[in-house]
């Protein structure tokens, strides 16, 4: 069976500075297969950078990092090693917000360039962005991140046309050009991400969720498969209840 080129499992990353301690990555799992373009999408502060660069030892100085779980790149474990220098040629390119702050034309050029590199070099790409609008044209698969956790992941087509997690649905509702009726005012998601320096039980999205159930306050939703959708997974009690009653 084909092995992923980059894979994290149950990854937890706590960051400590003199001022704060933050659980930046909270039991996150994802994998990138050879030659595929995986987009990681989430609001600023959702853990995109720490989750991907943390295991590679590429976080800024002045912050202490405690990493648990597993992270593998090119068949080599990235954790429990002092050098974190990868031997050989792990065929993965990590592009962290490559189009942020660029105008639409240059943004399209950069995305084309990433696609060209992926095809010519036959490498996998991890495309990190806070803008779900940029993934449609380039990525094969999307992982949606919220407070350091993967809340939904599937093919781009599935996530963009049939999202099941309330956070993904909210993200999409705030992107005008992805919606059928583009005259609508973008709705966005009310509220802001919770303080990640306070560890809590329950679903981290409960403070902003219109579909919250009593169980959401007390139990962390686990990542479960969305049946008949192949690789589609989500972590949401309401979505799970709907799937079970369907
Ligand atoms: N150098 C740092 N020192 C302290 N906290 C940090 C540092 N870098 C990131 N964080 C915190 O870790 C969390 C995840 O950040 P990050 O991975 O940079 O988010 P994203 O890339 O999705 O915008 C946030 O709560 C952020 O405040
Ligand atoms: S688990 Fe509950 S609070 Fe969290 S997104 Fe789903 S319905 Fe909303
Ligand atoms: Mg970042």
CSV table of C-alpha atoms and ligand atoms in Angstrom, one decimal:
chain,number,residue,atom,x,y,z
A,1,UNK,CA,0.0,0.0,0.0
A,2,UNK,CA,1.2,3.5,-0.7
A,3,UNK,CA,2.5,5.3,2.3
A,4,UNK,CA,1.8,8.9,3.1
A,5,UNK,CA,4.8,11.3,2.6
A,6,UNK,CA,3.8,13.4,5.6
A,7,UNK,CA,1.6,12.1,8.4
A,8,UNK,CA,0.7,13.3,11.9
A,9,UNK,CA,-1.3,11.3,14.4
A,10,UNK,CA,-2.8,12.5,17.6
A,11,UNK,CA,-0.3,15.4,17.6
A,12,UNK,CA,-0.4,17.7,20.6
A,13,UNK,CA,1.8,20.8,20.6
A,14,UNK,CA,2.0,23.0,23.7
A,15,UNK,CA,3.9,26.3,23.4
A,16,UNK,CA,5.3,28.1,26.4
A,17,UNK,CA,6.7,31.6,26.5
A,18,UNK,CA,7.4,33.8,29.6
A,19,UNK,CA,3.9,35.3,29.1
A,20,UNK,CA,1.7,32.4,27.9
A,21,UNK,CA,1.2,28.7,27.6
A,22,UNK,CA,-1.0,27.6,24.7
A,23,UNK,CA,-2.2,24.3,23.3
A,24,UNK,CA,-1.6,25.3,19.7
A,25,UNK,CA,-2.3,21.8,18.3
A,26,UNK,CA,-4.8,19.6,20.1
A,27,UNK,CA,-4.9,15.9,19.1
A,28,UNK,CA,-4.7,16.5,15.3
A,29,UNK,CA,-4.3,13.8,12.7
A,30,UNK,CA,-3.8,14.1,9.0
A,31,UNK,CA,-1.8,12.6,6.1
A,32,UNK,CA,-0.6,13.7,2.7
A,33,UNK,CA,-0.2,11.1,0.0
A,34,UNK,CA,2.5,11.1,-2.7
A,35,UNK,CA,1.8,13.7,-5.4
A,36,UNK,CA,-1.4,15.1,-3.9
A,37,UNK,CA,-2.1,18.7,-3.0
A,38,UNK,CA,-3.6,18.9,0.5
A,39,UNK,CA,-4.9,22.3,1.6
A,40,UNK,CA,-5.0,23.1,5.3
A,41,UNK,CA,-7.6,25.8,6.0
A,42,UNK,CA,-8.5,27.6,9.2
A,43,UNK,CA,-8.8,31.0,10.7
A,44,UNK,CA,-5.7,32.9,11.9
A,45,UNK,CA,-4.4,31.2,15.1
A,46,UNK,CA,-6.1,27.8,14.4
A,47,UNK,CA,-2.7,26.1,14.5
A,48,UNK,CA,-1.9,25.7,10.8
A,49,UNK,CA,1.7,26.8,11.0
A,50,UNK,CA,2.5,25.2,14.4
A,51,UNK,CA,1.0,21.9,13.3
A,52,UNK,CA,3.1,21.6,10.1
A,53,UNK,CA,6.3,23.4,11.0
A,54,UNK,CA,6.4,22.4,14.7
A,55,UNK,CA,7.3,18.7,14.0
A,56,UNK,CA,10.0,19.9,11.6
A,57,UNK,CA,11.6,22.0,14.3
A,58,UNK,CA,10.9,25.2,12.4
A,59,UNK,CA,9.2,27.3,15.1
A,60,UNK,CA,10.6,30.7,16.0
A,61,UNK,CA,13.2,31.0,18.8
A,62,UNK,CA,12.0,32.2,22.2
A,63,UNK,CA,9.2,29.7,22.5
A,64,UNK,CA,9.5,26.3,24.3
A,65,UNK,CA,7.8,23.5,22.4
A,66,UNK,CA,6.3,20.3,23.9
A,67,UNK,CA,5.3,17.9,21.2
A,68,UNK,CA,3.5,14.6,21.7
A,69,UNK,CA,2.0,12.1,19.3
A,70,UNK,CA,3.5,11.1,16.0
A,71,UNK,CA,4.8,12.9,13.0
A,72,UNK,CA,6.4,11.1,10.0
A,73,UNK,CA,7.9,12.6,6.9
A,74,UNK,CA,9.4,10.5,4.1
A,75,UNK,CA,9.2,7.4,6.3
A,76,UNK,CA,11.2,9.0,9.1
A,77,UNK,CA,9.9,10.0,12.5
A,78,UNK,CA,10.3,13.7,13.1
A,79,UNK,CA,9.9,13.6,16.9
A,80,UNK,CA,12.4,12.3,19.4
A,81,UNK,CA,15.4,13.3,17.4
A,82,UNK,CA,17.8,16.1,18.1
A,83,UNK,CA,18.7,17.2,14.6
A,84,UNK,CA,15.3,17.0,12.7
A,85,UNK,CA,17.3,17.0,9.5
A,86,UNK,CA,15.7,14.7,7.0
A,87,UNK,CA,17.9,12.3,5.0
A,88,UNK,CA,17.1,11.5,1.4
A,89,UNK,CA,14.5,13.4,-0.5
A,90,UNK,CA,11.1,13.6,1.2
A,91,UNK,CA,8.8,14.6,-1.7
A,92,UNK,CA,6.7,17.2,-0.1
A,93,UNK,CA,6.6,21.0,-0.4
A,94,UNK,CA,5.0,23.0,2.5
A,95,UNK,CA,3.7,26.3,1.4
A,96,UNK,CA,2.5,28.4,4.4
A,97,UNK,CA,0.1,31.1,3.3
A,98,UNK,CA,1.9,31.6,-0.1
A,99,UNK,CA,-0.8,33.9,-1.5
A,100,UNK,CA,-1.8,35.9,1.6
A,101,UNK,CA,-1.7,39.7,1.0
A,102,UNK,CA,-1.3,39.3,-2.7
A,103,UNK,CA,-3.8,40.8,-5.2
A,104,UNK,CA,-6.0,38.4,-7.2
A,105,UNK,CA,-3.8,38.3,-10.3
A,106,UNK,CA,-0.6,37.5,-8.5
A,107,UNK,CA,-2.4,35.0,-6.2
A,108,UNK,CA,-3.6,33.1,-9.3
A,109,UNK,CA,-0.1,33.1,-10.7
A,110,UNK,CA,1.4,31.7,-7.5
A,111,UNK,CA,-1.3,29.0,-7.3
A,112,UNK,CA,-0.5,28.1,-11.0
A,113,UNK,CA,3.2,27.9,-10.1
A,114,UNK,CA,2.5,25.6,-7.2
A,115,UNK,CA,0.5,23.3,-9.5
A,116,UNK,CA,3.3,23.4,-12.1
A,117,UNK,CA,5.9,22.4,-9.5
A,118,UNK,CA,3.7,19.7,-8.1
A,119,UNK,CA,3.3,18.2,-11.6
A,120,UNK,CA,6.9,18.7,-12.9
A,121,UNK,CA,8.6,17.4,-9.8
A,122,UNK,CA,5.8,14.9,-8.9
A,123,UNK,CA,5.9,16.0,-5.3
A,124,UNK,CA,3.1,16.3,-2.7
A,125,UNK,CA,2.2,19.8,-1.6
A,126,UNK,CA,0.7,21.0,1.7
A,127,UNK,CA,-0.9,24.4,1.0
A,128,UNK,CA,-1.7,26.3,4.1
A,129,UNK,CA,-4.2,29.1,3.8
A,130,UNK,CA,-6.8,31.0,5.9
A,131,UNK,CA,-8.8,31.6,2.8
A,132,UNK,CA,-11.0,28.6,1.8
A,133,UNK,CA,-11.7,30.5,-1.5
A,134,UNK,CA,-8.2,29.7,-2.8
A,135,UNK,CA,-8.3,25.9,-2.4
A,136,UNK,CA,-10.9,25.2,-5.1
A,137,UNK,CA,-8.6,25.7,-8.1
A,138,UNK,CA,-5.6,23.8,-6.8
A,139,UNK,CA,-6.1,21.3,-4.0
A,140,UNK,CA,-7.1,17.7,-4.2
A,141,UNK,CA,-8.1,17.4,-0.6
A,142,UNK,CA,-8.9,19.8,2.2
A,143,UNK,CA,-8.4,19.6,6.0
A,144,UNK,CA,-10.3,22.2,8.0
A,145,UNK,CA,-8.7,23.2,11.2
A,146,UNK,CA,-10.3,24.8,14.3
A,147,UNK,CA,-8.4,25.5,17.6
A,148,UNK,CA,-5.6,23.1,16.6
A,149,UNK,CA,-8.0,20.2,15.6
A,150,UNK,CA,-9.0,18.8,12.3
A,151,UNK,CA,-12.8,19.3,12.3
A,152,UNK,CA,-13.6,18.1,8.7
A,153,UNK,CA,-11.6,16.6,5.8
A,154,UNK,CA,-12.4,15.3,2.4
A,155,UNK,CA,-12.0,16.0,-1.3
A,156,UNK,CA,-12.2,19.6,-2.3
A,157,UNK,CA,-15.5,18.9,-4.2
A,158,UNK,CA,-17.1,17.3,-1.1
A,159,UNK,CA,-16.0,19.9,1.4
A,160,UNK,CA,-17.0,22.8,-0.9
A,161,UNK,CA,-20.4,21.4,-2.0
A,162,UNK,CA,-21.5,19.2,0.9
A,163,UNK,CA,-19.8,20.3,4.1
A,164,UNK,CA,-21.2,18.7,7.2
A,165,UNK,CA,-19.4,20.6,10.0
A,166,UNK,CA,-21.0,23.8,11.2
A,167,UNK,CA,-17.6,25.6,11.2
A,168,UNK,CA,-16.9,24.6,7.6
A,169,UNK,CA,-20.4,25.6,6.6
A,170,UNK,CA,-19.8,29.0,8.3
A,171,UNK,CA,-16.5,29.4,6.5
A,172,UNK,CA,-18.1,28.7,3.1
A,173,UNK,CA,-21.0,31.0,3.8
A,174,UNK,CA,-18.5,33.9,4.2
A,175,UNK,CA,-16.9,33.4,0.8
A,176,UNK,CA,-19.1,35.3,-1.8
A,177,UNK,CA,-17.8,33.7,-5.0
A,178,UNK,CA,-18.3,30.1,-3.8
A,179,UNK,CA,-22.0,30.6,-3.2
A,180,UNK,CA,-24.8,30.2,-5.7
A,181,UNK,CA,-26.4,33.6,-5.1
A,182,UNK,CA,-23.4,36.0,-5.0
A,183,UNK,CA,-25.7,39.0,-4.3
A,184,UNK,CA,-26.1,37.7,-0.7
A,185,UNK,CA,-24.2,39.5,2.0
A,186,UNK,CA,-21.5,37.2,3.3
A,187,UNK,CA,-22.6,36.0,6.7
A,188,UNK,CA,-19.4,35.0,8.4
A,189,UNK,CA,-19.3,33.2,11.7
A,190,UNK,CA,-20.3,35.2,14.8
A,191,UNK,CA,-17.9,35.4,17.7
A,192,UNK,CA,-14.2,34.5,17.8
A,193,UNK,CA,-12.0,31.5,18.6
A,194,UNK,CA,-11.8,30.5,22.3
A,195,UNK,CA,-8.7,31.3,24.3
A,196,UNK,CA,-6.4,28.3,23.7
A,197,UNK,CA,-4.5,28.9,26.9
A,198,UNK,CA,-7.6,27.6,28.8
A,199,UNK,CA,-7.9,23.9,28.4
A,200,UNK,CA,-11.6,22.8,28.4
A,201,UNK,CA,-13.8,19.8,27.7
A,202,UNK,CA,-16.5,19.7,25.1
A,203,UNK,CA,-16.5,20.9,21.5
A,204,UNK,CA,-14.2,24.0,21.1
A,205,UNK,CA,-16.7,25.5,18.6
A,206,UNK,CA,-19.7,25.4,21.0
A,207,UNK,CA,-19.5,29.1,21.8
A,208,UNK,CA,-20.2,30.0,18.2
A,209,UNK,CA,-22.3,27.1,17.0
A,210,UNK,CA,-26.0,27.4,16.1
A,211,UNK,CA,-26.6,23.7,16.2
A,212,UNK,CA,-25.1,23.0,19.6
A,213,UNK,CA,-26.5,20.0,21.6
A,214,UNK,CA,-26.3,19.4,25.3
A,215,UNK,CA,-23.5,16.8,24.8
A,216,UNK,CA,-21.4,19.4,23.0
A,217,UNK,CA,-20.5,21.1,26.3
A,218,UNK,CA,-19.2,18.0,27.9
A,219,UNK,CA,-17.8,15.7,25.3
A,220,UNK,CA,-15.2,16.2,22.7
A,221,UNK,CA,-16.6,15.1,19.3
A,222,UNK,CA,-14.3,12.5,17.7
A,223,UNK,CA,-13.4,12.5,14.0
A,224,UNK,CA,-15.8,10.0,12.4
A,225,UNK,CA,-16.3,8.9,8.8
A,226,UNK,CA,-19.2,10.4,6.8
A,227,UNK,CA,-20.6,7.2,5.3
A,228,UNK,CA,-20.7,6.7,1.5
A,229,UNK,CA,-18.4,9.6,1.0
A,230,UNK,CA,-15.1,7.7,0.8
A,231,UNK,CA,-12.5,9.7,2.7
A,232,UNK,CA,-14.9,12.3,4.2
A,233,UNK,CA,-14.5,12.7,8.0
A,234,UNK,CA,-15.9,15.2,10.5
A,235,UNK,CA,-15.8,15.8,14.3
A,236,UNK,CA,-19.3,17.1,15.3
A,237,UNK,CA,-22.1,15.7,17.5
A,238,UNK,CA,-24.9,17.3,15.5
A,239,UNK,CA,-23.5,16.0,12.2
A,240,UNK,CA,-23.1,12.5,13.8
A,241,UNK,CA,-26.7,12.5,15.1
A,242,UNK,CA,-27.9,13.5,11.6
A,243,UNK,CA,-25.9,10.8,9.9
A,244,UNK,CA,-27.1,8.2,12.4
A,245,UNK,CA,-30.8,9.1,11.9
A,246,UNK,CA,-30.5,9.3,8.1
B,1,LIG,N1,5.9,32.1,18.8
B,1,LIG,C1,4.7,31.9,19.4
B,1,LIG,N2,4.6,32.2,20.8
B,1,LIG,C2,3.5,32.0,21.4
B,1,LIG,N3,2.3,31.5,20.9
B,1,LIG,C3,2.4,31.2,19.6
B,1,LIG,C4,3.5,31.4,18.8
B,1,LIG,N4,3.3,31.0,17.5
B,1,LIG,C5,2.0,30.6,17.5
B,1,LIG,N5,1.4,30.7,18.8
B,1,LIG,C6,0.0,30.4,19.2
B,1,LIG,O1,-0.3,29.1,18.7
B,1,LIG,C7,-1.6,29.0,18.2
B,1,LIG,C8,-1.5,28.5,16.8
B,1,LIG,O2,-0.8,29.5,16.0
B,1,LIG,P1,-0.4,29.3,14.5
B,1,LIG,O3,-0.1,27.9,14.2
B,1,LIG,O4,0.6,30.3,14.1
B,1,LIG,O5,-1.8,29.6,13.8
B,1,LIG,P2,-2.1,29.8,12.2
B,1,LIG,O6,-0.9,29.5,11.4
B,1,LIG,O7,-3.3,29.0,11.9
B,1,LIG,O8,-2.5,31.3,12.1
B,1,LIG,C9,-2.2,30.4,18.4
B,1,LIG,O9,-2.9,30.4,19.5
B,1,LIG,C10,-1.0,31.3,18.5
B,1,LIG,O10,-1.3,32.4,19.3
B,2,LIG,S1,-20.0,19.3,18.2
B,2,LIG,FE1,-21.8,20.5,18.8
B,2,LIG,S2,-20.9,22.6,19.2
B,2,LIG,FE2,-19.4,21.4,18.1
B,2,LIG,S3,-19.7,22.0,16.0
B,2,LIG,FE3,-20.9,20.1,16.3
B,2,LIG,S4,-23.0,20.8,17.0
B,2,LIG,FE4,-21.6,22.5,17.1
B,3,LIG,MG1,0.2,30.6,10.2
